[in-house]
Coordinates of C-alpha atoms and ligand atoms in Angstrom, one line a residue:
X55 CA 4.9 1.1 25.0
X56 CA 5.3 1.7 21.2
X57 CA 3.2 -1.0 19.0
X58 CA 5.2 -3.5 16.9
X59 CA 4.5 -4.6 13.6
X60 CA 6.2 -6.9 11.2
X61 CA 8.0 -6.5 8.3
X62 CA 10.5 -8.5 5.6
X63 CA 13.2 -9.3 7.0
X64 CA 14.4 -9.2 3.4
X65 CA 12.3 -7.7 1.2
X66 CA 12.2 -8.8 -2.4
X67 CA 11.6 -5.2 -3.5
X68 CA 14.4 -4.3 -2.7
X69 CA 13.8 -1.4 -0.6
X70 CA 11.6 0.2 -3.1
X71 CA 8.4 0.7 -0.3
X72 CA 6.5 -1.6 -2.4
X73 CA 5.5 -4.2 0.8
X74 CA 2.3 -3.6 2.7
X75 CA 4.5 -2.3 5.9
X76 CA 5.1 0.9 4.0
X77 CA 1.3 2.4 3.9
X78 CA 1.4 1.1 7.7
X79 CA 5.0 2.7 8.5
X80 CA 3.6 6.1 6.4
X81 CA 0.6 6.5 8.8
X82 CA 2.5 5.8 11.8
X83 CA 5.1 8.9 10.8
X84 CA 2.0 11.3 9.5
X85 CA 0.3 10.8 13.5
X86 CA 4.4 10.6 15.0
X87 CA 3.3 7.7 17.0
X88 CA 6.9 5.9 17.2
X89 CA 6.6 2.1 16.5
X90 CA 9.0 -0.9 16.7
X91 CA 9.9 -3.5 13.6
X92 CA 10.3 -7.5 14.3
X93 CA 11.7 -8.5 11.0
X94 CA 10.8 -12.0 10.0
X95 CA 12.0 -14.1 7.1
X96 CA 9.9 -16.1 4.9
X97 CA 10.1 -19.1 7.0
X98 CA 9.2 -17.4 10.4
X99 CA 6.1 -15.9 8.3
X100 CA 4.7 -19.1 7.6
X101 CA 5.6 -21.1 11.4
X102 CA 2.2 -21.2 13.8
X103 CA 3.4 -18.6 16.0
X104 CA 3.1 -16.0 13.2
X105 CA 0.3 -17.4 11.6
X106 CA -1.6 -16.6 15.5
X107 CA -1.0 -13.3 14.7
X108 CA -1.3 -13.3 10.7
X109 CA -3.3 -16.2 9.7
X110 CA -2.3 -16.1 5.8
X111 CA 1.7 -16.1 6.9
X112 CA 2.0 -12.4 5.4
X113 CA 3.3 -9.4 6.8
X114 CA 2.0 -6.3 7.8
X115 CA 1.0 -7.6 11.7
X116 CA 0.5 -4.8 14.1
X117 CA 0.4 -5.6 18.4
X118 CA 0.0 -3.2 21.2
X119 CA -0.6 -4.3 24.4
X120 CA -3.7 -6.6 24.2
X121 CA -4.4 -5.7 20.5
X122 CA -3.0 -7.8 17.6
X123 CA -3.9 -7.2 14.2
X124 CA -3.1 -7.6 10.1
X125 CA -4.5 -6.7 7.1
X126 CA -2.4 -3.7 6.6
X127 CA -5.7 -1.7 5.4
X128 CA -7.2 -2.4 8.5
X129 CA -4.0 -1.3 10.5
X130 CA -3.9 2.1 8.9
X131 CA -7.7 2.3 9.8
X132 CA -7.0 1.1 13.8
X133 CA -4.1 4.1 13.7
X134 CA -5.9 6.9 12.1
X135 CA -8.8 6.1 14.3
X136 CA -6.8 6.7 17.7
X137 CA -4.4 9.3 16.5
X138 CA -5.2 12.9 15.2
X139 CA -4.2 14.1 12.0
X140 CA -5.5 11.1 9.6
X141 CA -9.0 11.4 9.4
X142 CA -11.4 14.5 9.8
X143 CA -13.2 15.3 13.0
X144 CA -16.9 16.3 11.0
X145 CA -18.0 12.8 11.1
X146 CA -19.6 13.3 7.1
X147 CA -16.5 14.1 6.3
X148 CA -14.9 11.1 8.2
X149 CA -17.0 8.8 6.8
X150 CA -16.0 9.9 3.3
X151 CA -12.6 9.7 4.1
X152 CA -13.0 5.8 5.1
X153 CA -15.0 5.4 1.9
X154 CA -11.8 6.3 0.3
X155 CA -10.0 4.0 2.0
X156 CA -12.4 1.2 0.8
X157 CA -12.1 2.5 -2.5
X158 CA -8.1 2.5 -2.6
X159 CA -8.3 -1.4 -1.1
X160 CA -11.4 -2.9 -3.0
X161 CA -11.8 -0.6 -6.1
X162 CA -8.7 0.6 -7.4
X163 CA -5.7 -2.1 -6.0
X164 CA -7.0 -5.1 -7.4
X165 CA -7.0 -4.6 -10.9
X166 CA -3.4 -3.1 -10.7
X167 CA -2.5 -6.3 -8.1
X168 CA -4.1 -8.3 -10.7
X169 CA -2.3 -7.0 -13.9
X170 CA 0.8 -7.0 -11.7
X171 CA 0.6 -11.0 -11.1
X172 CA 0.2 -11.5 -14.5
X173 CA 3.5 -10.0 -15.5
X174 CA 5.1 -12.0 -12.7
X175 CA 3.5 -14.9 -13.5
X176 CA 1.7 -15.7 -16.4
X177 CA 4.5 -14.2 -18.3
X178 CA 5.3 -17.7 -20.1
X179 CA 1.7 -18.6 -20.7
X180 CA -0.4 -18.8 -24.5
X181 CA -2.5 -16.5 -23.0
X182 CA -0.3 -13.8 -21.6
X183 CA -0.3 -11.8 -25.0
X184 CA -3.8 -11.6 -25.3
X185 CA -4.9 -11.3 -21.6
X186 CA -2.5 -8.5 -21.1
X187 CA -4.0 -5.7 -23.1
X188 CA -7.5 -7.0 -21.0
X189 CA -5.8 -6.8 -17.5
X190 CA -4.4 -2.4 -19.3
X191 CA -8.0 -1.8 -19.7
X192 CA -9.1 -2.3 -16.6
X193 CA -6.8 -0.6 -15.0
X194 CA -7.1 2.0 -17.2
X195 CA -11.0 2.4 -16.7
X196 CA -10.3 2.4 -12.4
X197 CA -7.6 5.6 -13.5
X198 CA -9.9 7.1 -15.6
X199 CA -12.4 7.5 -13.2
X200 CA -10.1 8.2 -10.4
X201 CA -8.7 10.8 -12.1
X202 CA -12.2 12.5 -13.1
X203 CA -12.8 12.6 -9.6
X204 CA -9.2 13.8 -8.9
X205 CA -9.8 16.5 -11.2
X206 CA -7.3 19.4 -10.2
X207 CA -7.3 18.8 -6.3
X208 CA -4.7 17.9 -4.5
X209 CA -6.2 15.4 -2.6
X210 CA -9.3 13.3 -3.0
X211 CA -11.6 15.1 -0.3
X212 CA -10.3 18.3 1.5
X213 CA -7.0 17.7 3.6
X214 CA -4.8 14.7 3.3
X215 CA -6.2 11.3 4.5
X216 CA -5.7 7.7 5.3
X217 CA -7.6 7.8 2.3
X218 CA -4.8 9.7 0.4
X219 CA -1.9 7.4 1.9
X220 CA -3.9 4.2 1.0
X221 CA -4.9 5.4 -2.8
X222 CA -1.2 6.4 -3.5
X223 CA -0.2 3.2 -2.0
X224 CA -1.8 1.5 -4.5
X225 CA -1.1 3.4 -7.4
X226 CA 2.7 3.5 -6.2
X227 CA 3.0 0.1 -6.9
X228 CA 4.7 -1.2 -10.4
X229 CA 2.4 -2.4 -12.6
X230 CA 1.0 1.1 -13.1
X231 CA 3.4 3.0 -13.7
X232 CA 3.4 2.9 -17.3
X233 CA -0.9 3.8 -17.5
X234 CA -0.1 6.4 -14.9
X235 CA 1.5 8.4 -17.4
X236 CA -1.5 8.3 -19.1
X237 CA -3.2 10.3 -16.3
X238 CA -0.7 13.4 -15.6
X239 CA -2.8 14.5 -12.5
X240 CA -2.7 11.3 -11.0
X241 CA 0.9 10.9 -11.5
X242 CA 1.2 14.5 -9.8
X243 CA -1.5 13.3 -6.8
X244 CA 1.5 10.3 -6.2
X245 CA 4.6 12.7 -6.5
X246 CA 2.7 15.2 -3.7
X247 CA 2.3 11.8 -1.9
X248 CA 5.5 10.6 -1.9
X249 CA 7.3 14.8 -1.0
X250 CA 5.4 14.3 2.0
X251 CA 8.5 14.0 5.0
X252 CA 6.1 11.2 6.7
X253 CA 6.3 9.3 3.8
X254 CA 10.4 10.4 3.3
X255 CA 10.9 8.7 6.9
X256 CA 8.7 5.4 6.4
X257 CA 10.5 5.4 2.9
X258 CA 14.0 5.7 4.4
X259 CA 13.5 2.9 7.3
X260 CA 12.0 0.5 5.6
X261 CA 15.2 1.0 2.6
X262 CA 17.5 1.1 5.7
X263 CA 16.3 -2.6 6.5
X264 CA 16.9 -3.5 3.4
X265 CA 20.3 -2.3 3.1
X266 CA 21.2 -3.6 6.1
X267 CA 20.5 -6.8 4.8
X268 CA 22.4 -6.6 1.7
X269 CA 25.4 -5.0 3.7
X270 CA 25.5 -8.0 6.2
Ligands
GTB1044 N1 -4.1 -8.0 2.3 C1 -2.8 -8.1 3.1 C2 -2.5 -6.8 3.7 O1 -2.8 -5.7 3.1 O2 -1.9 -6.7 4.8 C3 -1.8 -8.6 2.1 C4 -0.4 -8.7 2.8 C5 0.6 -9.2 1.8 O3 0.4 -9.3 0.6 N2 1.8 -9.4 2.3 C6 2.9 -9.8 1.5 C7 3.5 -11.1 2.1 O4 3.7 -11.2 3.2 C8 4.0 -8.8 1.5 S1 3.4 -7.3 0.7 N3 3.8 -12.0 1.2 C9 4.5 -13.3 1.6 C10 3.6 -14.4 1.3 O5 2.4 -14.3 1.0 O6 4.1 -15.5 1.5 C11 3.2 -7.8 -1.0 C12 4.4 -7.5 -1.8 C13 5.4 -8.4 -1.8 C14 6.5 -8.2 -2.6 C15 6.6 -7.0 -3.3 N4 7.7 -6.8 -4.2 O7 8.7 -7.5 -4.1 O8 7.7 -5.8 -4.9 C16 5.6 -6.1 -3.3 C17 4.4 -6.4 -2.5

């Protein structure tokens, strides 16, 4: 049986891969392990039988057979560990590519998660003007160093990883996308990202969803 996970039933991106079932859809199409979506709306999120399986009333959730999980990091993890093609088989080189992972999730996503609920909102606050510019710079010092690291590669260690797919996850989201011009090889390492056709297909279901939505 294919594993389930969950995902807006309408998404308040609208469409635009920005909700934490996209890095989890984009692994399942880089291993082509087919999956199946239960949509659920904001309500259903937040109702005990969710909250079982998701106890912060968020989506991603993954299940298969006896196994339920969320935390969409740790989901990507669980299915590049029992599929072939996300992580390498030298187990140095494995390792590295988990530290990568770590590094995408606790290094480099929550300054940019940070800066981006400020502009949501804090927007309307005395502050905003001046804590703005404070929230740039530390994105900016995350890219800087990311993009040292980078340097010409295409990716951050040898082949393509779950490290890869989590790192551009993160630097996919909005509230870089003005700094990431400021780093043109990390805007490239994204674009190479995002031509991959697993990450075409996770793009195009998860926009089908919310088309679907808008159409009915
Ligand atoms: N750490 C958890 C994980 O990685 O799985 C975080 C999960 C999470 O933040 N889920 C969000 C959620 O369910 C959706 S992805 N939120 C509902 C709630 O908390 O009540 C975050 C998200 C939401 C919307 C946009 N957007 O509109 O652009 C982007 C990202």
């Amino acid at each position: 049986m294919s594993p389930t996970i969950t995902a807006f039933e309408s998404s308040p991106d609208r469409g635009r891969g920005l909700a934490r079932d996209m890095p989890v859809r984009w692994a399942f199409e880089e291993v082509g392990q087919p999956y199946d979506v239960r949509l659920v709306s904001f309500a259903e999120m937040k109702q005990a039988a969710h909250r079982a399986l998701q106890p912060f009333g968020q989506i991603p959730t993954y299940e298969e057979g006896g196994l339920a999980l969320f935390e969409s990091g740790a989901i990507v993890l669980h299915i590049a560990e029992t599929h072939a093609g996300l992580l390498p088989g030298d187990a140095n080189a494995r390792a590295r590519a988990i530290a990568w992972m770590f590094a995408a999730k606790s290094t480099v996503e929550p300054p940019i998660v940070e800066r981006e609920a400020a502009i949501l909102f804090e927007r309307d606050k005395s502050w905003y003007d001046e804590r703005l510019p404070i929230l740039d710079d530390r994105v900016r010092a995350r890219l800087t160093d990311l993009s040292r690291r980078l340097g010409d590669a295409n990716w951050l260690d040898g082949d393509f990883s779950a490290g890869d797919l989590l790192m551009i996850n993160a630097l996919r989201r909005p509230a870089t996308s003005e700094i990431l011009k400021e780093f043109p090889n990390l805007a490239g390492y994204v674009a190479r990202g995002e031509t991959r056709p697993a990450f075409k297909r996770a793009y195009a279901d998860q926009l089908a969803v919310f088309t679907a939505a808008s159409n009915g």
